[in-house]
Coordinates of N, CA and C in Angstrom, one line a residue:
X1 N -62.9 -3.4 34.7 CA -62.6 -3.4 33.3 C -62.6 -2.0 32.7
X2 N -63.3 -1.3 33.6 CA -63.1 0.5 32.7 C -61.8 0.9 33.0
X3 N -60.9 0.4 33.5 CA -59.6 0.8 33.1 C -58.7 0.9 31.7
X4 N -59.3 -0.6 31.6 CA -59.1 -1.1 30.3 C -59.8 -0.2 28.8
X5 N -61.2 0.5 29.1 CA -61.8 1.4 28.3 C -61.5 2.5 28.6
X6 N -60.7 3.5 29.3 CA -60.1 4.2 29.6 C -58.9 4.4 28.8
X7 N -58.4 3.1 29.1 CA -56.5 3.1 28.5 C -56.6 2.5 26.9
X8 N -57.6 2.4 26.2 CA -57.8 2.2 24.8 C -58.6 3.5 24.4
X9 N -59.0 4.0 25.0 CA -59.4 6.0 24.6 C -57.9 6.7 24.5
X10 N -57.1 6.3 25.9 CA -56.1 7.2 25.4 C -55.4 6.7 24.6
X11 N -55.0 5.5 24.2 CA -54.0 5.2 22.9 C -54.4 6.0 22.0
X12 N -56.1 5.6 22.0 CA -56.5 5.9 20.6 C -56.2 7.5 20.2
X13 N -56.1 8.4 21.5 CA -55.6 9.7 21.2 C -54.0 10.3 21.9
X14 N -53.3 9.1 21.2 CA -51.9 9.4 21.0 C -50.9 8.9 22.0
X15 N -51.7 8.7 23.3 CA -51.2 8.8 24.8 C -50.8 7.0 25.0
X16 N -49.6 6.8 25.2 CA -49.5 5.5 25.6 C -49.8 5.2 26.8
X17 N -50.1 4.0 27.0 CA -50.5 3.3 28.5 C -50.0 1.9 28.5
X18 N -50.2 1.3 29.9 CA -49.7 0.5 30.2 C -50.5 0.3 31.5
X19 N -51.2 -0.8 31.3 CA -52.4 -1.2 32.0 C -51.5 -2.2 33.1
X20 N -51.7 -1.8 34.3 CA -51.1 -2.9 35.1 C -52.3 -3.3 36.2
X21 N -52.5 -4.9 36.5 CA -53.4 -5.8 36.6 C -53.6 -7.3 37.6
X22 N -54.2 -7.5 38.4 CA -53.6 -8.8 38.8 C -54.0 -10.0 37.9
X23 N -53.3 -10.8 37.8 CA -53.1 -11.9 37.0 C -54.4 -12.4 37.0
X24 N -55.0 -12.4 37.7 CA -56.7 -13.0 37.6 C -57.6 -12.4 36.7
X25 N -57.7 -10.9 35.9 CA -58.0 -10.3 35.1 C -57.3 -10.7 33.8
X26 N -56.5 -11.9 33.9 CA -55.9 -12.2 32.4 C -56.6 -12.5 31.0
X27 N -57.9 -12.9 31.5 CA -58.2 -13.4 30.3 C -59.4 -12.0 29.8
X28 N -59.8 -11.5 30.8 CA -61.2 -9.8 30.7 C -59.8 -8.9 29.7
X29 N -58.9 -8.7 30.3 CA -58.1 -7.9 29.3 C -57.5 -8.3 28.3
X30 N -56.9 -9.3 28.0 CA -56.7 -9.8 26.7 C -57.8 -10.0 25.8
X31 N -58.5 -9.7 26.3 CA -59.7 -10.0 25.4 C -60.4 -8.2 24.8
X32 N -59.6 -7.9 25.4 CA -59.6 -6.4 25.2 C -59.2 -5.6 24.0
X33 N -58.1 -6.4 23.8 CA -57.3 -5.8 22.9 C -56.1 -4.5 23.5
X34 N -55.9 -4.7 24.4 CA -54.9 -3.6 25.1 C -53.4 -3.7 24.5
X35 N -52.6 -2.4 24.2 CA -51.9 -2.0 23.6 C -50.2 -2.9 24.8
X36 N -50.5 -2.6 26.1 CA -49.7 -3.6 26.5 C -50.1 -3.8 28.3
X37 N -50.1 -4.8 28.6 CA -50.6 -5.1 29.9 C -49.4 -5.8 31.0
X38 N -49.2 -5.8 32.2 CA -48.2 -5.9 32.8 C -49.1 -6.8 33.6
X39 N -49.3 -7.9 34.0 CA -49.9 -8.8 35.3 C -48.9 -9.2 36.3
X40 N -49.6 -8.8 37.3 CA -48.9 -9.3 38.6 C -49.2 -10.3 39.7
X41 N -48.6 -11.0 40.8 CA -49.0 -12.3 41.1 C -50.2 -11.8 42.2
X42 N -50.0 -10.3 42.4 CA -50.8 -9.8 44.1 C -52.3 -10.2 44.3
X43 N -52.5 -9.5 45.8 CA -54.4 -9.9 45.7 C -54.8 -9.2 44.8
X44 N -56.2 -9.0 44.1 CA -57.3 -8.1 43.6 C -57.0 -6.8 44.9
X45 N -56.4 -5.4 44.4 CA -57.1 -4.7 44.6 C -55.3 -4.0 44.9
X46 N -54.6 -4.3 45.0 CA -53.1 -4.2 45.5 C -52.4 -4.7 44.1
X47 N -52.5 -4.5 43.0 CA -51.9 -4.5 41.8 C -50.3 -4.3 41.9
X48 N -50.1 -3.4 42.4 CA -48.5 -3.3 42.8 C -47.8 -3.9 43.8
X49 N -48.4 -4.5 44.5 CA -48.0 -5.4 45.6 C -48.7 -5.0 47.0
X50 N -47.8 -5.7 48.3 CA -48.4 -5.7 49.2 C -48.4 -4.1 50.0
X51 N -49.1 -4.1 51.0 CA -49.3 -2.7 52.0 C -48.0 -2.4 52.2
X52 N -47.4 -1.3 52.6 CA -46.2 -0.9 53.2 C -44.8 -1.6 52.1
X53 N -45.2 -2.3 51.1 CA -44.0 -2.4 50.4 C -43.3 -2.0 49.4
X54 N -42.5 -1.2 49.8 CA -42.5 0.4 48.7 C -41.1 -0.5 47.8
X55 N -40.5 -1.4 48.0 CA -39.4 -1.7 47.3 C -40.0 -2.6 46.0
X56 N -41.2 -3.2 46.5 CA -41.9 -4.0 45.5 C -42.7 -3.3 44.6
X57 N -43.2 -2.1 45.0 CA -44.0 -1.1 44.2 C -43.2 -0.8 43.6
X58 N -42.0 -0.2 43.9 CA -40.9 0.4 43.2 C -40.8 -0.3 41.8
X59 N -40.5 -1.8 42.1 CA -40.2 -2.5 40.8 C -41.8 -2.6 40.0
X60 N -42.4 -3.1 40.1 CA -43.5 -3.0 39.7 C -43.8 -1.8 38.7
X61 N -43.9 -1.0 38.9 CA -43.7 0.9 38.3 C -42.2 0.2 37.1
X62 N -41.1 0.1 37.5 CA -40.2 -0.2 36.7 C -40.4 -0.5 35.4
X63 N -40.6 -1.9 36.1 CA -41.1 -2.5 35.0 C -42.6 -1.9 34.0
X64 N -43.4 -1.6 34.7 CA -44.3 -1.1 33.7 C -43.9 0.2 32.8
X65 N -43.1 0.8 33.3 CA -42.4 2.0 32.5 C -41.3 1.5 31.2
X66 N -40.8 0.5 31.8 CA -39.7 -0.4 30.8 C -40.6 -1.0 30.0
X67 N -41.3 -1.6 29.8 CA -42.8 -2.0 28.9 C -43.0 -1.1 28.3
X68 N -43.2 0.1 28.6 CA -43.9 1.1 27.6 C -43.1 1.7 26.9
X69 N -41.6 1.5 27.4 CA -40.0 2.3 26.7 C -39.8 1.1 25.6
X70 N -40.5 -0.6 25.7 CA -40.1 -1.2 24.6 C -40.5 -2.3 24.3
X71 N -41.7 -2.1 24.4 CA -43.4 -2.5 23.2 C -43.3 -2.2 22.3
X72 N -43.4 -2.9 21.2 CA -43.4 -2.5 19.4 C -44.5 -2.9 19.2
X73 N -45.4 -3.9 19.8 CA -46.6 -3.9 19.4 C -47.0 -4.9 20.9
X74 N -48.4 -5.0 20.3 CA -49.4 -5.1 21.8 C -48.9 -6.4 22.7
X75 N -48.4 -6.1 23.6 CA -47.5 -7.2 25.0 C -48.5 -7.5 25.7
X76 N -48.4 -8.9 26.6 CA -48.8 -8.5 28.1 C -47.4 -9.3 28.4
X77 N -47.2 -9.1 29.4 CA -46.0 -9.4 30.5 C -46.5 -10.0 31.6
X78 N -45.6 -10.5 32.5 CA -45.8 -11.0 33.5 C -44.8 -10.6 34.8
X79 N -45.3 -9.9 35.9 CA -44.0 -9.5 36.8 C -43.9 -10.3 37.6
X80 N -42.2 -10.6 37.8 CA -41.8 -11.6 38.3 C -40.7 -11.3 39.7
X81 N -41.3 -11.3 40.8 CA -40.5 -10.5 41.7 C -39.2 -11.4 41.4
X82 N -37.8 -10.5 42.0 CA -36.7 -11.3 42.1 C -36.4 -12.5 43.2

């Protein structure tokens, strides 16, 4: 969860973030108050996906960059591989 206290210091000093998370942390961060959070279906500890899969990280990154290009106010999302 000190990511989550981390990425509400930097809002608070100007810096956007975009907290990305495995879905099992859903309810510790929402409870947070985070500016916008992206959850993913993966294990704990592989937030972007699996070992060696750079096409699924790719998207993963995407989308959390697309979140932060168009959040008006505090989101969480849900990534949805294709």
């Amino acid at each position: 969860m000190s990511v989550g206290h981390v990425a509400r210091l930097m809002e608070a000093a100007g810096i956007p973030t975009v907290v990305v998370a495995v879905a099992a942390f859903e309810q510790p961060l929402k409870k947070m108050a985070l500016a916008r959070i992206l959850l993913t279906p993966f294990l704990m500890g592989r937030p972007v996906g699996p070992v060696g899969d750079a096409e699924t990280q790719k998207q993963v990154l995407r989308t959390a960059l697309g979140l932060l290009e168009s959040a008006k106010q505090p989101t969480t999302a849900i990534f949805r591989q294709p």
